[in-house]
Amino acid sequence: MPLDTPLLTAPELNVLVRHRVPDVFIFDCRFSLADEKAGLRAYAEGHIPGAYYAHLNRDLSDMSAPPSEGRHPLPEPAAFCAWLSRHGAAPHSRYVAYDDAGGAIAARFWWMLRTQGAMDAQVLDGGLPAWTGAGGELEPGQPPASPEPAVKPSWPVRPWPVVSREDVRRAAAAGHLIDARDARRYHGIEEPIDPVAGHIDGARNLPFKELLAADGHLLPREELESRWRSASAHPSSSVVYCGSGVTACHLILSAVAAGFRPPRLFAPSWSGYIAQEGLSGP
C-alpha cells in the first residue's frame, strides 16, 4: 500500500534501521557538481547503517546522451530497473533516499522510483544532518557488494512520464511552467554552470531552496501549499524544470508533500532547452 507521505523523519528511519526491518532499501544520494567523487568519499567516511550508494552521474543518469537531453539525462528505464534488481530491490520494496542538500538529489531518486512503480518510496526529511542531529549512528566503509539475487525482482519498466518541448510551451502560455533554480539564475543575473543565462519564456520562479527551512527540512505542509498556490493556479497541472532535471524533482516532492498530485517534469530542463534551441553563450 502506498505510503501517505513522501517524507520520513529521522526517528522513524531509526526504528527501521534499529529493528532491521526486512525489504527496506536505504540509498545515500550525496553528490557534488564540483567533484563527482565527493559523494562517494563522504559515504565511505560515514553513512546510515545498511545504506547503498546511488551516484547521480552513474546510476541516476545516462551521461552518454546528447546535449539536447540536458546535463543529467535520465537513463533508460530498463537500465535503472536492472540496477535496482541487482540490489534485490523490487517495486513492492520500501525505499528511503537521503542526501546532505535538503533532498535536492534524493528527490530525483524518489521520483524515478515512484514513476517505475515503487510507491513505498520516501525522502529522509532534513537528510543526513537530521539523522545525526537525532543521534543516528554512522558506519564507515565502501558500498556493499550486491550479490546477484537467486531470482531477480521483476519491474514493469515504464517510460519516464516526462513532457515534450511543445508541452513546455503550452504550460508556459497557461502560466503553469515553474523554474526551480534560484532567482539570480532565473533572471539571468548569473549562470555558474550552463553556457547561457536566463529562463524559458513564460516560466515562473519557485526556487526549491525557498521551500526548505534553515535546518534543511521541508517547510510545513500549509506553507508549502501556500508557496505553490502563489506560483501556479493549478499546481498539479504544472510542468517543472531546473538546470538539468534534478532539483526540479524536489519541486515535485514538495508539491506532493503539500497534498497536490505530482507536477510533470521537463527532464532536459534549461541545459537541454538551450541545446534544443541552438542557443550559445557569449
C-alpha atoms as a printed R data frame, in Angstrom:
    type eleno elety resid chain resno      x       y       z
1   ATOM     1    CA   MET     A     1  0.000   0.000   0.000
2   ATOM     2    CA   PRO     A     2  1.495   3.360  -0.982
3   ATOM     3    CA   LEU     A     3  2.777   5.481   1.871
4   ATOM     4    CA   ASP     A     4  0.688   8.549   2.643
5   ATOM     5    CA   THR     A     5  3.635  10.948   2.720
6   ATOM     6    CA   PRO     A     6  6.765  11.280   0.590
7   ATOM     7    CA   LEU     A     7  8.803  12.194   3.683
8   ATOM     8    CA   LEU     A     8 10.243  10.125   6.514
9   ATOM     9    CA   THR     A     9 11.584  11.594   9.755
10  ATOM    10    CA   ALA     A    10 14.931  10.635  11.241
11  ATOM    11    CA   PRO     A    11 13.330   8.952  14.302
12  ATOM    12    CA   GLU     A    12 11.074   6.921  12.011
13  ATOM    13    CA   LEU     A    13 14.061   5.791   9.971
14  ATOM    14    CA   ASN     A    14 15.934   4.957  13.163
15  ATOM    15    CA   VAL     A    15 13.194   2.462  14.031
16  ATOM    16    CA   LEU     A    16 13.551   0.773  10.631
17  ATOM    17    CA   VAL     A    17 17.336   0.602  10.959
18  ATOM    18    CA   ARG     A    18 17.419  -0.482  14.598
19  ATOM    19    CA   HIS     A    19 14.911  -3.290  14.051
20  ATOM    20    CA   ARG     A    20 16.411  -4.262  10.706
21  ATOM    21    CA   VAL     A    21 13.006  -4.272   9.071
22  ATOM    22    CA   PRO     A    22 13.225  -6.545   6.015
23  ATOM    23    CA   ASP     A    23 12.862  -5.380   2.432
24  ATOM    24    CA   VAL     A    24 13.833  -1.791   3.276
25  ATOM    25    CA   PHE     A    25 16.419  -0.253   0.965
26  ATOM    26    CA   ILE     A    26 18.228   2.900   2.036
27  ATOM    27    CA   PHE     A    27 20.174   4.861  -0.569
28  ATOM    28    CA   ASP     A    28 22.722   7.584   0.083
29  ATOM    29    CA   CYS     A    29 22.464  10.103  -2.776
30  ATOM    30    CA   ARG     A    30 25.084  12.659  -1.740
31  ATOM    31    CA   PHE     A    31 26.732  14.305  -4.743
32  ATOM    32    CA   SER     A    32 28.677  17.433  -5.674
33  ATOM    33    CA   LEU     A    33 28.588  19.033  -9.109
34  ATOM    34    CA   ALA     A    34 32.055  20.413  -8.412
35  ATOM    35    CA   ASP     A    35 33.538  16.992  -7.622
36  ATOM    36    CA   GLU     A    36 31.611  13.932  -8.718
37  ATOM    37    CA   LYS     A    37 33.657  11.677  -6.425
38  ATOM    38    CA   ALA     A    38 32.920  13.713  -3.311
39  ATOM    39    CA   GLY     A    39 29.663  11.935  -2.524
40  ATOM    40    CA   LEU     A    40 31.235   8.504  -2.595
41  ATOM    41    CA   ARG     A    41 34.098   9.709  -0.393
42  ATOM    42    CA   ALA     A    42 31.588  11.106   2.075
43  ATOM    43    CA   TYR     A    43 29.707   7.806   2.002
44  ATOM    44    CA   ALA     A    44 32.908   5.896   2.783
45  ATOM    45    CA   GLU     A    45 33.629   8.201   5.718
46  ATOM    46    CA   GLY     A    46 30.232   7.566   7.240
47  ATOM    47    CA   HIS     A    47 26.722   6.664   6.115
48  ATOM    48    CA   ILE     A    48 23.463   5.450   7.602
49  ATOM    49    CA   PRO     A    49 23.910   1.770   8.528
50  ATOM    50    CA   GLY     A    50 22.919  -0.550   5.716
51  ATOM    51    CA   ALA     A    51 22.665   2.171   3.095
52  ATOM    52    CA   TYR     A    52 23.710   1.657  -0.506
53  ATOM    53    CA   TYR     A    53 25.119   4.463  -2.626
54  ATOM    54    CA   ALA     A    54 23.334   5.958  -5.645
55  ATOM    55    CA   HIS     A    55 25.638   8.022  -7.866
56  ATOM    56    CA   LEU     A    56 23.855  10.819  -9.724
57  ATOM    57    CA   ASN     A    57 26.002  10.593 -12.846
58  ATOM    58    CA   ARG     A    58 26.455   6.835 -12.959
59  ATOM    59    CA   ASP     A    59 23.240   5.345 -11.544
60  ATOM    60    CA   LEU     A    60 20.587   8.036 -11.912
61  ATOM    61    CA   SER     A    61 21.666   9.497 -15.267
62  ATOM    62    CA   ASP     A    62 22.883   8.432 -18.696
63  ATOM    63    CA   MET     A    63 25.803  10.739 -19.338
64  ATOM    64    CA   SER     A    64 26.250   9.363 -22.876
65  ATOM    65    CA   ALA     A    65 23.022  11.005 -24.082
66  ATOM    66    CA   PRO     A    66 23.223  14.029 -26.423
67  ATOM    67    CA   PRO     A    67 23.267  17.614 -25.062
68  ATOM    68    CA   SER     A    68 19.632  18.070 -26.069
69  ATOM    69    CA   GLU     A    69 18.743  15.725 -23.204
70  ATOM    70    CA   GLY     A    70 20.374  18.038 -20.656
71  ATOM    71    CA   ARG     A    71 23.320  17.731 -18.295
72  ATOM    72    CA   HIS     A    72 21.804  14.840 -16.347
73  ATOM    73    CA   PRO     A    73 19.784  12.823 -18.860
74  ATOM    74    CA   LEU     A    74 17.563  10.132 -17.443
75  ATOM    75    CA   PRO     A    75 18.879   6.611 -18.007
76  ATOM    76    CA   GLU     A    76 16.869   4.097 -19.959
77  ATOM    77    CA   PRO     A    77 14.111   2.840 -17.642
78  ATOM    78    CA   ALA     A    78 15.193  -0.767 -18.222
79  ATOM    79    CA   ALA     A    79 18.760   0.049 -17.178
80  ATOM    80    CA   PHE     A    80 17.575   1.756 -13.993
81  ATOM    81    CA   CYS     A    81 15.263  -1.120 -13.098
82  ATOM    82    CA   ALA     A    82 18.023  -3.658 -13.800
83  ATOM    83    CA   TRP     A    83 20.321  -1.737 -11.440
84  ATOM    84    CA   LEU     A    84 17.663  -1.920  -8.726
85  ATOM    85    CA   SER     A    85 17.127  -5.618  -9.391
86  ATOM    86    CA   ARG     A    86 20.838  -6.280  -8.855
87  ATOM    87    CA   HIS     A    87 20.356  -4.968  -5.335
88  ATOM    88    CA   GLY     A    88 17.448  -7.367  -4.842
89  ATOM    89    CA   ALA     A    89 15.071  -4.408  -4.771
90  ATOM    90    CA   ALA     A    90 11.544  -4.798  -6.127
91  ATOM    91    CA   PRO     A    91  8.614  -2.476  -6.841
92  ATOM    92    CA   HIS     A    92  6.956  -3.611  -3.595
93  ATOM    93    CA   SER     A    93 10.080  -2.904  -1.501
94  ATOM    94    CA   ARG     A    94 10.289   0.105   0.768
95  ATOM    95    CA   TYR     A    95 12.819   2.804  -0.096
96  ATOM    96    CA   VAL     A    96 14.390   5.702   1.767
97  ATOM    97    CA   ALA     A    97 16.648   8.172  -0.043
98  ATOM    98    CA   TYR     A    98 18.768  10.820   1.615
99  ATOM    99    CA   ASP     A    99 21.497  13.357   0.904
100 ATOM   100    CA   ASP     A   100 23.026  16.349   2.665
101 ATOM   101    CA   ALA     A   101 21.433  19.018   0.466
102 ATOM   102    CA   GLY     A   102 17.859  19.224   1.703
103 ATOM   103    CA   GLY     A   103 16.782  16.367  -0.545
104 ATOM   104    CA   ALA     A   104 17.929  18.021  -3.772
105 ATOM   105    CA   ILE     A   105 19.466  14.809  -5.138
106 ATOM   106    CA   ALA     A   106 17.429  12.300  -3.149
107 ATOM   107    CA   ALA     A   107 14.231  13.686  -4.685
108 ATOM   108    CA   ARG     A   108 15.454  12.706  -8.157
109 ATOM   109    CA   PHE     A   109 15.878   9.103  -6.987
110 ATOM   110    CA   TRP     A   110 12.470   9.230  -5.257
111 ATOM   111    CA   TRP     A   111 10.801  10.464  -8.438
112 ATOM   112    CA   MET     A   112 12.475   7.774 -10.549
113 ATOM   113    CA   LEU     A   113 11.342   5.076  -8.121
114 ATOM   114    CA   ARG     A   114  7.770   6.323  -7.974
115 ATOM   115    CA   THR     A   115  7.427   6.570 -11.723
116 ATOM   116    CA   GLN     A   116  8.668   2.987 -12.107
117 ATOM   117    CA   GLY     A   117  6.001   1.693  -9.762
118 ATOM   118    CA   ALA     A   118  7.799   1.737  -6.382
119 ATOM   119    CA   MET     A   119  5.172   3.644  -4.450
120 ATOM   120    CA   ASP     A   120  6.636   2.973  -0.989
121 ATOM   121    CA   ALA     A   121  9.484   5.423  -1.534
122 ATOM   122    CA   GLN     A   122 10.328   8.335   0.744
123 ATOM   123    CA   VAL     A   123 12.955  11.006   1.232
124 ATOM   124    CA   LEU     A   124 14.546  11.476   4.643
125 ATOM   125    CA   ASP     A   125 13.320  14.894   5.732
126 ATOM   126    CA   GLY     A   126 16.331  17.012   6.655
127 ATOM   127    CA   GLY     A   127 18.721  14.449   5.197
128 ATOM   128    CA   LEU     A   128 21.879  13.238   6.889
129 ATOM   129    CA   PRO     A   129 22.121  16.283   9.205
130 ATOM   130    CA   ALA     A   130 18.688  15.378  10.612
131 ATOM   131    CA   TRP     A   131 19.827  11.788  11.121
132 ATOM   132    CA   THR     A   132 22.968  12.699  13.049
133 ATOM   133    CA   GLY     A   133 21.173  15.503  14.861
134 ATOM   134    CA   ALA     A   134 18.679  12.954  16.187
135 ATOM   135    CA   GLY     A   135 21.500  10.756  17.450
136 ATOM   136    CA   GLY     A   136 21.619   8.398  14.495
137 ATOM   137    CA   GLU     A   137 24.853   6.463  14.123
138 ATOM   138    CA   LEU     A   138 27.019   6.338  11.017
139 ATOM   139    CA   GLU     A   139 29.087   3.443   9.743
140 ATOM   140    CA   PRO     A   140 32.179   3.815   7.557
141 ATOM   141    CA   GLY     A   141 33.111   1.737   4.537
142 ATOM   142    CA   GLN     A   142 32.671   1.337   0.824
143 ATOM   143    CA   PRO     A   143 29.275   0.430  -0.682
144 ATOM   144    CA   PRO     A   144 28.489  -3.233  -0.045
145 ATOM   145    CA   ALA     A   145 28.774  -5.611  -2.944
146 ATOM   146    CA   SER     A   146 25.385  -6.531  -4.327
147 ATOM   147    CA   PRO     A   147 25.381 -10.285  -4.974
148 ATOM   148    CA   GLU     A   148 23.178 -11.317  -7.838
149 ATOM   149    CA   PRO     A   149 19.925 -12.469  -6.216
150 ATOM   150    CA   ALA     A   150 18.821 -16.002  -6.997
151 ATOM   151    CA   VAL     A   151 15.650 -14.575  -8.501
152 ATOM   152    CA   LYS     A   152 15.886 -11.008  -9.756
153 ATOM   153    CA   PRO     A   153 12.816  -8.925  -8.937
154 ATOM   154    CA   SER     A   154 10.679  -8.068 -11.919
155 ATOM   155    CA   TRP     A   155  9.912  -4.442 -12.710
156 ATOM   156    CA   PRO     A   156  7.190  -3.092 -15.028
157 ATOM   157    CA   VAL     A   157  9.746  -0.869 -16.848
158 ATOM   158    CA   ARG     A   158  7.581   2.112 -17.721
159 ATOM   159    CA   PRO     A   159  8.550   5.025 -19.968
160 ATOM   160    CA   TRP     A   160  9.541   8.088 -17.979
161 ATOM   161    CA   PRO     A   161  6.441  10.340 -17.675
162 ATOM   162    CA   VAL     A   162  8.206  13.431 -18.965
163 ATOM   163    CA   VAL     A   163  6.904  16.232 -21.155
164 ATOM   164    CA   SER     A   164  7.940  17.449 -24.581
165 ATOM   165    CA   ARG     A   165  9.105  20.889 -25.652
166 ATOM   166    CA   GLU     A   166  5.610  21.534 -27.039
167 ATOM   167    CA   ASP     A   167  4.129  20.651 -23.640
168 ATOM   168    CA   VAL     A   168  6.538  23.168 -22.131
169 ATOM   169    CA   ARG     A   169  5.314  25.898 -24.475
170 ATOM   170    CA   ARG     A   170  1.692  25.153 -23.616
171 ATOM   171    CA   ALA     A   171  2.442  25.170 -19.892
172 ATOM   172    CA   ALA     A   172  4.265  28.494 -20.220
173 ATOM   173    CA   ALA     A   173  1.357  30.037 -22.093
174 ATOM   174    CA   ALA     A   174 -1.018  28.878 -19.366
175 ATOM   175    CA   GLY     A   175  1.216  30.171 -16.578
176 ATOM   176    CA   HIS     A   176  1.980  26.665 -15.315
177 ATOM   177    CA   LEU     A   177  5.704  26.384 -16.138
178 ATOM   178    CA   ILE     A   178  7.818  26.541 -12.972
179 ATOM   179    CA   ASP     A   179 11.591  27.037 -12.736
180 ATOM   180    CA   ALA     A   180 13.205  25.512  -9.621
181 ATOM   181    CA   ARG     A   181 16.507  27.418  -9.804
182 ATOM   182    CA   ASP     A   182 17.401  30.335  -7.575
183 ATOM   183    CA   ALA     A   183 16.244  33.805  -8.562
184 ATOM   184    CA   ARG     A   184 19.624  35.050  -9.789
185 ATOM   185    CA   ARG     A   185 19.917  32.204 -12.288
186 ATOM   186    CA   TYR     A   186 16.248  32.521 -13.290
187 ATOM   187    CA   HIS     A   187 16.672  36.239 -14.004
188 ATOM   188    CA   GLY     A   188 19.935  35.651 -15.875
189 ATOM   189    CA   ILE     A   189 21.972  37.715 -13.427
190 ATOM   190    CA   GLU     A   190 24.446  34.879 -13.071
191 ATOM   191    CA   GLU     A   191 24.900  31.421 -14.559
192 ATOM   192    CA   PRO     A   192 27.647  29.351 -12.946
193 ATOM   193    CA   ILE     A   193 27.036  26.118 -14.862
194 ATOM   194    CA   ASP     A   194 25.322  26.460 -18.235
195 ATOM   195    CA   PRO     A   195 26.653  28.490 -21.202
196 ATOM   196    CA   VAL     A   196 23.529  30.637 -21.477
197 ATOM   197    CA   ALA     A   197 21.803  32.563 -18.698
198 ATOM   198    CA   GLY     A   198 18.093  33.202 -18.342
199 ATOM   199    CA   HIS     A   199 14.918  31.145 -18.299
200 ATOM   200    CA   ILE     A   200 12.331  29.665 -20.637
201 ATOM   201    CA   ASP     A   201  9.915  32.344 -21.822
202 ATOM   202    CA   GLY     A   202  6.772  32.381 -19.715
203 ATOM   203    CA   ALA     A   203  8.235  30.407 -16.814
204 ATOM   204    CA   ARG     A   204  7.597  31.424 -13.241
205 ATOM   205    CA   ASN     A   205 10.166  31.046 -10.483
206 ATOM   206    CA   LEU     A   206  9.757  28.888  -7.381
207 ATOM   207    CA   PRO     A   207 13.283  28.221  -6.061
208 ATOM   208    CA   PHE     A   208 13.375  24.819  -4.418
209 ATOM   209    CA   LYS     A   209 15.706  26.157  -1.708
210 ATOM   210    CA   GLU     A   210 12.995  28.559  -0.584
211 ATOM   211    CA   LEU     A   211 10.811  25.566   0.273
212 ATOM   212    CA   LEU     A   212 13.340  24.461   2.878
213 ATOM   213    CA   ALA     A   213 13.660  25.627   6.464
214 ATOM   214    CA   ALA     A   214 17.035  26.729   7.760
215 ATOM   215    CA   ASP     A   215 17.722  23.224   9.063
216 ATOM   216    CA   GLY     A   216 17.137  21.595   5.676
217 ATOM   217    CA   HIS     A   217 13.682  20.191   6.420
218 ATOM   218    CA   LEU     A   218 10.833  20.904   4.047
219 ATOM   219    CA   LEU     A   219  8.538  23.678   5.210
220 ATOM   220    CA   PRO     A   220  5.276  22.674   6.921
221 ATOM   221    CA   ARG     A   221  2.547  21.408   4.611
222 ATOM   222    CA   GLU     A   222  0.418  24.548   4.897
223 ATOM   223    CA   GLU     A   223  3.372  26.759   3.960
224 ATOM   224    CA   LEU     A   224  4.274  24.529   1.009
225 ATOM   225    CA   GLU     A   225  0.695  24.682  -0.210
226 ATOM   226    CA   SER     A   226  0.708  28.482   0.051
227 ATOM   227    CA   ARG     A   227  4.006  28.827  -1.827
228 ATOM   228    CA   TRP     A   228  2.785  26.519  -4.580
229 ATOM   229    CA   ARG     A   229 -0.555  28.316  -4.974
230 ATOM   230    CA   SER     A   230  1.305  31.603  -5.276
231 ATOM   231    CA   ALA     A   231  3.426  30.159  -8.083
232 ATOM   232    CA   SER     A   232  0.690  28.366 -10.018
233 ATOM   233    CA   ALA     A   233 -3.084  28.481 -10.072
234 ATOM   234    CA   HIS     A   234 -3.079  24.742 -10.717
235 ATOM   235    CA   PRO     A   235 -0.014  23.138  -9.087
236 ATOM   236    CA   SER     A   236 -0.949  19.606 -10.143
237 ATOM   237    CA   SER     A   237 -1.116  20.727 -13.776
238 ATOM   238    CA   SER     A   238  2.269  22.422 -13.668
239 ATOM   239    CA   VAL     A   239  5.425  21.497 -15.540
240 ATOM   240    CA   VAL     A   240  8.674  21.885 -13.626
241 ATOM   241    CA   TYR     A   241 12.268  22.271 -14.731
242 ATOM   242    CA   CYS     A   242 15.630  23.346 -13.342
243 ATOM   243    CA   GLY     A   243 19.147  23.305 -14.774
244 ATOM   244    CA   SER     A   244 19.387  19.611 -15.569
245 ATOM   245    CA   GLY     A   245 16.273  17.789 -14.365
246 ATOM   246    CA   VAL     A   246 17.455  17.080 -10.819
247 ATOM   247    CA   THR     A   247 16.272  19.787  -8.421
248 ATOM   248    CA   ALA     A   248 13.040  20.083 -10.411
249 ATOM   249    CA   CYS     A   249 12.208  16.709  -8.847
250 ATOM   250    CA   HIS     A   250 12.463  18.449  -5.483
251 ATOM   251    CA   LEU     A   251  9.606  20.713  -6.589
252 ATOM   252    CA   ILE     A   252  7.598  17.584  -7.389
253 ATOM   253    CA   LEU     A   253  8.413  16.233  -3.930
254 ATOM   254    CA   SER     A   254  7.309  19.473  -2.275
255 ATOM   255    CA   ALA     A   255  4.071  19.555  -4.260
256 ATOM   256    CA   VAL     A   256  3.208  16.004  -3.201
257 ATOM   257    CA   ALA     A   257  4.129  16.848   0.393
258 ATOM   258    CA   ALA     A   258  1.715  19.794   0.127
259 ATOM   259    CA   GLY     A   259 -1.100  17.458  -0.927
260 ATOM   260    CA   PHE     A   260 -1.099  18.049  -4.680
261 ATOM   261    CA   ARG     A   261 -0.790  15.477  -7.430
262 ATOM   262    CA   PRO     A   262  2.725  15.366  -8.877
263 ATOM   263    CA   PRO     A   263  3.562  18.100 -11.395
264 ATOM   264    CA   ARG     A   264  5.176  16.890 -14.614
265 ATOM   265    CA   LEU     A   265  8.892  17.029 -15.329
266 ATOM   266    CA   PHE     A   266 10.638  18.611 -18.306
267 ATOM   267    CA   ALA     A   267 13.671  16.388 -17.893
268 ATOM   268    CA   PRO     A   268 16.172  18.173 -20.199
269 ATOM   269    CA   SER     A   269 15.454  21.373 -18.286
270 ATOM   270    CA   TRP     A   270 17.351  24.583 -19.026
271 ATOM   271    CA   SER     A   271 20.575  22.877 -20.167
272 ATOM   272    CA   GLY     A   272 18.685  20.689 -22.645
273 ATOM   273    CA   TYR     A   273 16.390  23.500 -23.731
274 ATOM   274    CA   ILE     A   274 19.207  25.812 -24.765
275 ATOM   275    CA   ALA     A   275 20.788  22.939 -26.708
276 ATOM   276    CA   GLN     A   276 17.483  22.163 -28.422
277 ATOM   277    CA   GLU     A   277 17.036  25.820 -29.321
278 ATOM   278    CA   GLY     A   278 20.600  26.136 -30.571
279 ATOM   279    CA   LEU     A   279 21.414  28.880 -28.082
280 ATOM   280    CA   SER     A   280 25.029  29.537 -27.174
281 ATOM   281    CA   GLY     A   281 26.876  31.714 -24.747
282 ATOM   282    CA   PRO     A   282 28.966  34.800 -25.438
